[in-house]
XYZ file of C-alpha atoms in Angstrom:
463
model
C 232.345 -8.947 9.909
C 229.417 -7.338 8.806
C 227.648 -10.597 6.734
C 228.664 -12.368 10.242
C 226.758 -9.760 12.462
C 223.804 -9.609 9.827
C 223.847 -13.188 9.757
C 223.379 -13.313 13.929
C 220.730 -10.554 13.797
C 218.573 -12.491 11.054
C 218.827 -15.417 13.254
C 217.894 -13.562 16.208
C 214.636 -12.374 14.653
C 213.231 -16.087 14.295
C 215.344 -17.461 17.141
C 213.094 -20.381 19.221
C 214.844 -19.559 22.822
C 212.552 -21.379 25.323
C 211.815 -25.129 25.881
C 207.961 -25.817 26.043
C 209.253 -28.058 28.938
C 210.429 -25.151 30.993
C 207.328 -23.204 30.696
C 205.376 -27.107 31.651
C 207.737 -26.978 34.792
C 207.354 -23.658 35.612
C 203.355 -24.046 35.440
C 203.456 -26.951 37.768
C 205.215 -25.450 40.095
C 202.299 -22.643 40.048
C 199.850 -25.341 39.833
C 201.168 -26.365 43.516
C 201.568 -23.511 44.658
C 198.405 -22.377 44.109
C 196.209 -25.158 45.260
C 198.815 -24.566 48.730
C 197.635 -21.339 49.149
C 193.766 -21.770 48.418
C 194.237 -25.133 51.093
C 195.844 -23.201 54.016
C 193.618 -19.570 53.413
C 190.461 -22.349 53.229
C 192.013 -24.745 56.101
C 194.098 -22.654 57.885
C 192.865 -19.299 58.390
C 189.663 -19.910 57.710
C 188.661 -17.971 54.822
C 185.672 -18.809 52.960
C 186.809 -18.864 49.484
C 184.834 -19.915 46.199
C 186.579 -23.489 46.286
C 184.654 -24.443 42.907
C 185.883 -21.694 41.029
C 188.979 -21.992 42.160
C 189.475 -25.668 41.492
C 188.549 -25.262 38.124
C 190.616 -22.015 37.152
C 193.574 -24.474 38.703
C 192.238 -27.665 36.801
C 191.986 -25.777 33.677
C 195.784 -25.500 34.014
C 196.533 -28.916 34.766
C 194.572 -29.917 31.658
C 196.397 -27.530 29.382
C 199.646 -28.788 31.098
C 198.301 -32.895 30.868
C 197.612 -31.852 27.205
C 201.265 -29.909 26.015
C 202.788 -33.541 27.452
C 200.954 -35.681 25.636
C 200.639 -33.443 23.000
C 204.280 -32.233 22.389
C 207.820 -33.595 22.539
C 209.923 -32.718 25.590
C 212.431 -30.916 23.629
C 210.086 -28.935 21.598
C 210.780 -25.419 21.397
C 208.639 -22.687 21.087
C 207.982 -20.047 18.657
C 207.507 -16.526 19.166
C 203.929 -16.802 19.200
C 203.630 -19.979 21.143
C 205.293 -18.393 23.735
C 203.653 -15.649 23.751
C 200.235 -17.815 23.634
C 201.178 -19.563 26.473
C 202.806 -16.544 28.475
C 198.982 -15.077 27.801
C 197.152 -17.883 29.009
C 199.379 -18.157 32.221
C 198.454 -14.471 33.307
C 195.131 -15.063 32.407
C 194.964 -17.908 34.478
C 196.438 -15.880 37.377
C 193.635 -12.981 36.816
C 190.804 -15.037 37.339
C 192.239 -16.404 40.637
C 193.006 -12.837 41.503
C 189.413 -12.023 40.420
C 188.182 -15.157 43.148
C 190.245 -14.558 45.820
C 190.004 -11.046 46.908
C 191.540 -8.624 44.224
C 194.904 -6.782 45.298
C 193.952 -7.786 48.766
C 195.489 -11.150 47.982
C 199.126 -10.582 48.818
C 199.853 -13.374 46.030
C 198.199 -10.821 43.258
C 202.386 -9.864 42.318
C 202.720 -12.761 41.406
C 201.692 -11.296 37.736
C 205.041 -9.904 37.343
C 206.263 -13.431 36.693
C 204.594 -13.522 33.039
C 206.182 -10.482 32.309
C 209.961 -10.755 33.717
C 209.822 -14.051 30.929
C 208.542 -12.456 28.523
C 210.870 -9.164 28.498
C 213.920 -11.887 28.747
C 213.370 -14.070 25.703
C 210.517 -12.709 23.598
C 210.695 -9.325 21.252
C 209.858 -5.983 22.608
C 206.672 -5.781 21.292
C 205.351 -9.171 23.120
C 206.806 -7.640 26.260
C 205.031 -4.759 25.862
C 201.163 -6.561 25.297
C 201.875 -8.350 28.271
C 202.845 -5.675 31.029
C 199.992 -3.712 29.136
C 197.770 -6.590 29.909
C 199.010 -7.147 33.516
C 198.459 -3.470 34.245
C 195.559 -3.851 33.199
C 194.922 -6.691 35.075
C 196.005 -5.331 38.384
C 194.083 -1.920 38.088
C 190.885 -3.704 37.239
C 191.260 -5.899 40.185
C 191.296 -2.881 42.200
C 187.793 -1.975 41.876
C 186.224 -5.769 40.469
C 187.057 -8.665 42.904
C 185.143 -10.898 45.299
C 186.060 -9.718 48.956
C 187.365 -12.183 50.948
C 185.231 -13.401 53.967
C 185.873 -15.380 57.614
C 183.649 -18.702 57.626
C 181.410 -16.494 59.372
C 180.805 -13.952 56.949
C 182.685 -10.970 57.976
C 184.850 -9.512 55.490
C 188.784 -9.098 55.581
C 189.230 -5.244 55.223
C 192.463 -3.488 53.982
C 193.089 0.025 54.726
C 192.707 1.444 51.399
C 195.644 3.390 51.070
C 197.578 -0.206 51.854
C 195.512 -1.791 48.620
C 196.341 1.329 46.555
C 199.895 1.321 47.658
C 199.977 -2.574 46.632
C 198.929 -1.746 43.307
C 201.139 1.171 42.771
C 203.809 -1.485 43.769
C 202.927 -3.781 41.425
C 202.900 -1.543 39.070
C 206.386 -0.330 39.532
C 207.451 -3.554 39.551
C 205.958 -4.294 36.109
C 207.962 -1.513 34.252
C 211.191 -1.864 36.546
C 211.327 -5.893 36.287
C 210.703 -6.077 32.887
C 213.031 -3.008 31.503
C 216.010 -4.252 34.225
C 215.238 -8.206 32.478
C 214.776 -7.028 28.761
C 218.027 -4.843 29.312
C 219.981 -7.530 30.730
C 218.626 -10.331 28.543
C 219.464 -7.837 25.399
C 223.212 -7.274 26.769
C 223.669 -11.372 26.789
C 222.487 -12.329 23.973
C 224.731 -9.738 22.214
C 227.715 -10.641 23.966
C 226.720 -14.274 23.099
C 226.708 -13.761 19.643
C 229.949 -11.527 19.666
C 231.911 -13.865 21.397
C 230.479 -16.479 18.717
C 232.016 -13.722 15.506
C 235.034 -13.727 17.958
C 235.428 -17.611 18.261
C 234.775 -17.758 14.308
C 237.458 -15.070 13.598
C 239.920 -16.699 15.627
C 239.131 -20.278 13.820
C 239.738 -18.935 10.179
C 242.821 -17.098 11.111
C 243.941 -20.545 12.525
C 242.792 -22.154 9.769
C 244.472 -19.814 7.647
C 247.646 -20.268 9.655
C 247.553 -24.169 8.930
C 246.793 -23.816 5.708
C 250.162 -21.122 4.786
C 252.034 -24.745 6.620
C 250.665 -27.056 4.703
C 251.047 -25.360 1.491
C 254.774 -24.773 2.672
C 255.252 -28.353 3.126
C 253.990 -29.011 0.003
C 256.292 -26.712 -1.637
C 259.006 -28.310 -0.534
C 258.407 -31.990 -1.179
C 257.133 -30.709 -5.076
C 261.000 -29.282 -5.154
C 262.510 -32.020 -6.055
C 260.474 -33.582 -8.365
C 260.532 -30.434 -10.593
C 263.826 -29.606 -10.304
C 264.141 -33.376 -11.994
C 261.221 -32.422 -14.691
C 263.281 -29.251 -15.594
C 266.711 -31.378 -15.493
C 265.426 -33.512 -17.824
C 263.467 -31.201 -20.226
C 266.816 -29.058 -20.332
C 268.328 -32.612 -21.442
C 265.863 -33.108 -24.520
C 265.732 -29.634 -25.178
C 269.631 -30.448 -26.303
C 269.265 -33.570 -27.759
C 265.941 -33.016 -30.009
C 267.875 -29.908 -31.946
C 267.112 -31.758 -34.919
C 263.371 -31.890 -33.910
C 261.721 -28.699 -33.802
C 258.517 -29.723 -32.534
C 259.486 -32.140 -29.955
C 262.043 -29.337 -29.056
C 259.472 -27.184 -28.524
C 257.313 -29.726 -26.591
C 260.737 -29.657 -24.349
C 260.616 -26.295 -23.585
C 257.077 -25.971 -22.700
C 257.375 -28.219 -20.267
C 260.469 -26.608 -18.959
C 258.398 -23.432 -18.705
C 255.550 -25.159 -16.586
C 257.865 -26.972 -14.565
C 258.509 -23.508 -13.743
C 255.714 -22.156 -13.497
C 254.862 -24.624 -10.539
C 257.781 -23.737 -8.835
C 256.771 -19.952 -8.871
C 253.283 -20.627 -8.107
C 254.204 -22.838 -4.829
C 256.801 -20.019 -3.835
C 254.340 -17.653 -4.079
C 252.202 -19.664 -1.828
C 254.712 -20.914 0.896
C 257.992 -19.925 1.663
C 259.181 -22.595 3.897
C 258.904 -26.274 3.774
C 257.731 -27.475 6.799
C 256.497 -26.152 10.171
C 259.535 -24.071 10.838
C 260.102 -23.609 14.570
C 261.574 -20.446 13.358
C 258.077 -19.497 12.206
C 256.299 -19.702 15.298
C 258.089 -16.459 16.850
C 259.402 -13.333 15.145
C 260.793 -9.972 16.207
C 258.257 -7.037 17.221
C 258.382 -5.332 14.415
C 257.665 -8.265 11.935
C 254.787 -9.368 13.999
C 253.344 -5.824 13.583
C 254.626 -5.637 10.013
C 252.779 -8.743 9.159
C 249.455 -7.593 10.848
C 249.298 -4.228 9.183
C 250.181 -5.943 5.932
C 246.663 -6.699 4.047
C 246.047 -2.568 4.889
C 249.559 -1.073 3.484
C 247.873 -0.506 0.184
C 244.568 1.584 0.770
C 245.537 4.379 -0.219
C 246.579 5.719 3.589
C 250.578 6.198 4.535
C 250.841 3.581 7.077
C 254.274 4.564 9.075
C 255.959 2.103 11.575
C 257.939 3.110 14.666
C 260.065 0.533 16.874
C 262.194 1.306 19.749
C 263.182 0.850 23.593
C 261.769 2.087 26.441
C 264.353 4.081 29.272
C 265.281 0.709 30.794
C 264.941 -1.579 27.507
C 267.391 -3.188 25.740
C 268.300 -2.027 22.484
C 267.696 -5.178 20.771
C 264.109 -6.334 19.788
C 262.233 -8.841 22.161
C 261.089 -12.024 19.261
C 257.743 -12.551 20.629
C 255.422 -15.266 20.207
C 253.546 -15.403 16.612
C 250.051 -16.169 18.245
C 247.043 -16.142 15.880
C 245.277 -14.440 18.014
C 247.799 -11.281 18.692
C 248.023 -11.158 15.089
C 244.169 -11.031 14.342
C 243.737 -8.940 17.077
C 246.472 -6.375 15.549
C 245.301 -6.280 12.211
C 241.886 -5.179 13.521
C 243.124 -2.516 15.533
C 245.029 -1.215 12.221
C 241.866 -1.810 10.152
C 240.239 0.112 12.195
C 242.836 2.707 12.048
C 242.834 2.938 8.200
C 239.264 2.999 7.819
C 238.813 6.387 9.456
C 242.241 7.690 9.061
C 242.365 11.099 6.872
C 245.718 10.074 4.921
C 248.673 8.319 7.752
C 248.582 5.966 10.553
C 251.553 5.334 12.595
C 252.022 1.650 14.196
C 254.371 2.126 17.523
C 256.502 -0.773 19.369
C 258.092 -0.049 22.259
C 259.306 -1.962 24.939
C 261.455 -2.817 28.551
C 262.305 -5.408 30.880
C 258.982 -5.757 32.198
C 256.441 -4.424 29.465
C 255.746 -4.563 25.606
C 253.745 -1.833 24.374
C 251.696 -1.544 20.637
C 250.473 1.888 20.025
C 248.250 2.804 16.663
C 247.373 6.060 15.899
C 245.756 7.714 13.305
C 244.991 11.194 12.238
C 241.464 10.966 11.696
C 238.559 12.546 13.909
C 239.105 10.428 16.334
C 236.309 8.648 18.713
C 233.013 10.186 20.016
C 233.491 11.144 23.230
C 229.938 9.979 23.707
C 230.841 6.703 23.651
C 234.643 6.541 24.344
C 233.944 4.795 27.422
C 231.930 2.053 25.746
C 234.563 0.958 23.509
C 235.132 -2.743 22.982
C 231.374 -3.677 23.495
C 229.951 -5.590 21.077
C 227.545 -3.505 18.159
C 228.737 0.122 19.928
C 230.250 1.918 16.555
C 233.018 3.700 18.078
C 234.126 5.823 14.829
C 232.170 8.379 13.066
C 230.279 6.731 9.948
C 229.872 9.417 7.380
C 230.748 7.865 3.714
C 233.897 8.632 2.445
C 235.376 8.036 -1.123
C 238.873 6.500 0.833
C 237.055 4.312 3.058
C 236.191 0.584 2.155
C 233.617 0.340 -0.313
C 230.439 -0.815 1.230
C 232.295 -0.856 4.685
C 229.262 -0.915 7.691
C 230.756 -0.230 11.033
C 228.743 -2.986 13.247
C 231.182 -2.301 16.613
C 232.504 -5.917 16.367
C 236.044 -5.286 14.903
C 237.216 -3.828 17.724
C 235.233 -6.222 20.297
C 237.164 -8.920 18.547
C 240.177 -6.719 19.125
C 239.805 -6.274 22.534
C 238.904 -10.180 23.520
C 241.320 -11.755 21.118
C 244.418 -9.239 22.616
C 242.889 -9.739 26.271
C 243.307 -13.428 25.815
C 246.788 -12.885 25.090
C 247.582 -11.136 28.031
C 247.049 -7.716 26.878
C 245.442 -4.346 28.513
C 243.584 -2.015 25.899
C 242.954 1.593 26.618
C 241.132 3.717 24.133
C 241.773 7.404 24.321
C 241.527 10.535 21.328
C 245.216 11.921 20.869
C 243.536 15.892 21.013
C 240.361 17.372 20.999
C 237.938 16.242 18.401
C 236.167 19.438 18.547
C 239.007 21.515 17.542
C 239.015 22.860 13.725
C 241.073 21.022 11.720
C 243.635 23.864 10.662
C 244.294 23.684 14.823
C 244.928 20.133 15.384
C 248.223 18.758 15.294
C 249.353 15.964 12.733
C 248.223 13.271 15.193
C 244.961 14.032 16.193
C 242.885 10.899 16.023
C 242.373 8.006 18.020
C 245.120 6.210 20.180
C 244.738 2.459 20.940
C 247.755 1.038 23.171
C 247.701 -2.147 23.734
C 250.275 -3.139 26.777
C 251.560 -6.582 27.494
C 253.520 -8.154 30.672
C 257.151 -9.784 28.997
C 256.244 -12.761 30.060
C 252.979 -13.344 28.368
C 254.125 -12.585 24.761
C 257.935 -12.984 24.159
C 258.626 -16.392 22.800
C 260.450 -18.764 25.958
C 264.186 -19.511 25.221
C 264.709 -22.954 24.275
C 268.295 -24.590 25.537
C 270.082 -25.762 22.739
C 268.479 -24.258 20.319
C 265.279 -24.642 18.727
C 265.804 -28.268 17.545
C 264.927 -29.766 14.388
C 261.543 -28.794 12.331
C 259.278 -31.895 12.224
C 256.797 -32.342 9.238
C 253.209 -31.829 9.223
C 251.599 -34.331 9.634
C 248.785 -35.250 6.925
């Protein structure tokens, strides 16, 4: 998961996430708004506003805007520095009519946080950062430097100036607040995004995978015959050339490949079509097959299986879902990785519940960020090399956010919990004193249905 998470982080960093034609849009909806406002102050109210000025600050957008359509395709988008250019030029725009029309005393002067709240939601931090610099700046120099606004007959529109100051110190606020609350919540989606993406993609190979163990299967079984017949028949001239020693010998070799195939395609498949029986299993095997590709790394992986107070004693055969068993095998990954030497994979269950308990005897999680778990890019473990652990192994928090999604999917409820202290010395902890990850289904959502008659007969897959 890590070349996946590096991959989405790479593409992140030259990521084009906004349409020139939703920036065009946006400006002519300024454009309008703007030539409203100076018409109805001018018309209206009867201010006496610097209509030249103001017409061309305005027309200066509509030629930039005239020019980007002619200029550009619709679907063009723009790079980090395009947007940025054009961000710029938008609150630049907006100063000068600030400048014109009265300074903070125009109520329409907050309109500069709009620049900003864009910029903090799809540009990179520093981008952000030149802009609410800039529109700071903007608003505190239009505090002092600004052409009053004056009646048609001459008198001045006054605002107490503790309103004006409190205006800017609004604005201001607003600034930091907007952009920070945008930048944060842009930041959280486009993370999620991309984790649900690595999620999506895990789910598809194990599928794949899946498909690929039946169709291998399949194709063991229809190769049976024919080289059961090779090795018949080589057995056959194997007799009959005893006088031959070299076509005898040419007999036997392809005896020995004929079963060599076999051993290969056994190795590869073990049944020969898509089994019914295959697509539900026992608890324990499920687990058993999850925790399978970590048995042998080195830590003493122990499984435990048994029924709750009201449970039966006999094991529920649940449902062999790709996703349960991806999800699983993550959780035991996870478990291995930072165990010290044993993990111990749980199954219990009742009439009502199934529950999947992993535990390890590691140091367990932070509790800094215990109650974080399952977001995507939060390492949950402690990261300090070890020997035992996988070589090269970078925790990037998405192994368990995979986890967690793949299992919720399924019906599950994860809980994330440390099974002592982590703080204790190690001499005082007890043999399980890592992490504890229960995972806890309803019946119903993971025990296979029971099929009248039977199961019925396997069909073939298809091609």
């Amino acid at each position: 998961m890590a070349t996946v998470a590096t991959g989405f982080q790479a593409q992140d960093a030259g990521a084009n996430w906004v349409r020139l034609r939703t920036l065009i849009l946006l400006r002519w909806m300024a454009i309008a708004g703007q030539i409203a406002a100076i018409l109805v102050a001018s018309q209206l109210y009867g201010l006496d506003l610097p209509l030249g000025l103001s017409a061309l600050a305005v027309g200066v957008s509509v030629v930039v805007n005239l020019l980007l359509v002619a200029l550009f395709p619709e679907n063009r988008r723009l790079s980090e520095a395009e947007a940025f250019l054009t961000l710029l030029f938008d609150l630049g725009q907006l100063a000068v009519l600030i400048f014109l029309t009265g300074g903070l005393t125009n109520p329409f002067a907050i309109l500069v946080l709009a620049p900003v709240t864009i910029s903090a939601s799809v540009l990179r931090l520093r981008s952000t950062i030149a802009l609410g610099a800039l529109a700071i700046l903007i608003v505190t120099a239009a505090l002092f430097w600004h052409l009053p606004l004056r009646f048609a007959d001459g008198r001045e529109l006054l605002i107490p100036p503790l309103f004006v100051f409190g205006f800017w110190l609004s604005i201001v606020i607003g600034i930091l607040f907007l952009g920070l609350y945008s930048r944060r919540v842009a930041t959280e989606m486009r993370s999620m995004s991309e984790a649900l993406l690595a999620t999506q993609m895990a789910l598809a190979r194990e599928q794949k995978l899946t498909d690929l163990a039946g169709v291998v299967a399949a194709a063991a079984h229809e190769l049976g015959t024919p080289l059961a017949t090779i090795k018949l028949v080589s057995a056959e001239l194997i007799e009959e050339l005893s006088d031959q020693p070299d076509l005898q010998e040419d007999a036997r070799l392809i005896r020995e490949q004929a079963d060599r195939c076999r051993d290969i395609l056994r190795d590869m498949g073990r049944a020969g079509k898509d089994d019914r029986h295959l697509r539900q299993a026992p608890l324990s095997a499920v687990l058993r097959e999850a925790a399978e590709p970590h048995l042998a790394r080195g830590k003493q992986v122990e499984f435990g299986f048994g029924p709750m107070q009201d449970g039966k004693p006999d094991q529920p055969s649940i449902q062999r879902r790709p996703e349960v068993i991806h999800g699983l095998r993550n959780l035991v990954q996870n478990a291995v990785d930072f165990a010290r030497s044993r993990v111990w994979v749980e199954g219990e269950w009742s009439e009502r519940r199934i529950v999947v308990r992993i535990t390890d005897d590691g140091d367990g999680f932070p509790p800094s960020v215990i109650g974080r778990i399952g977001d995507p890019f939060v390492r949950a473990r402690r990261t300090e090399p070890e020997p035992e652990k996988r070589p090269g192994y970078e925790g990037m928090g998405l192994g368990l956010f995979i986890a967690k999604t793949l299992l919720e999917r399924s019906g599950a409820e994860l809980s994330f919990a440390n099974a002592t202290d982590p703080f204790l010395a190690p001499k005082d902890r007890p043999e399980r004193s890592g992490a504890v990850i229960e995972a806890v289904w309803d019946t119903a959502n993971l025990v296979a249905p029971s099929t009248p008659g039977g199961l019925g007969e396997n069909q073939p897959i298809s091609e």
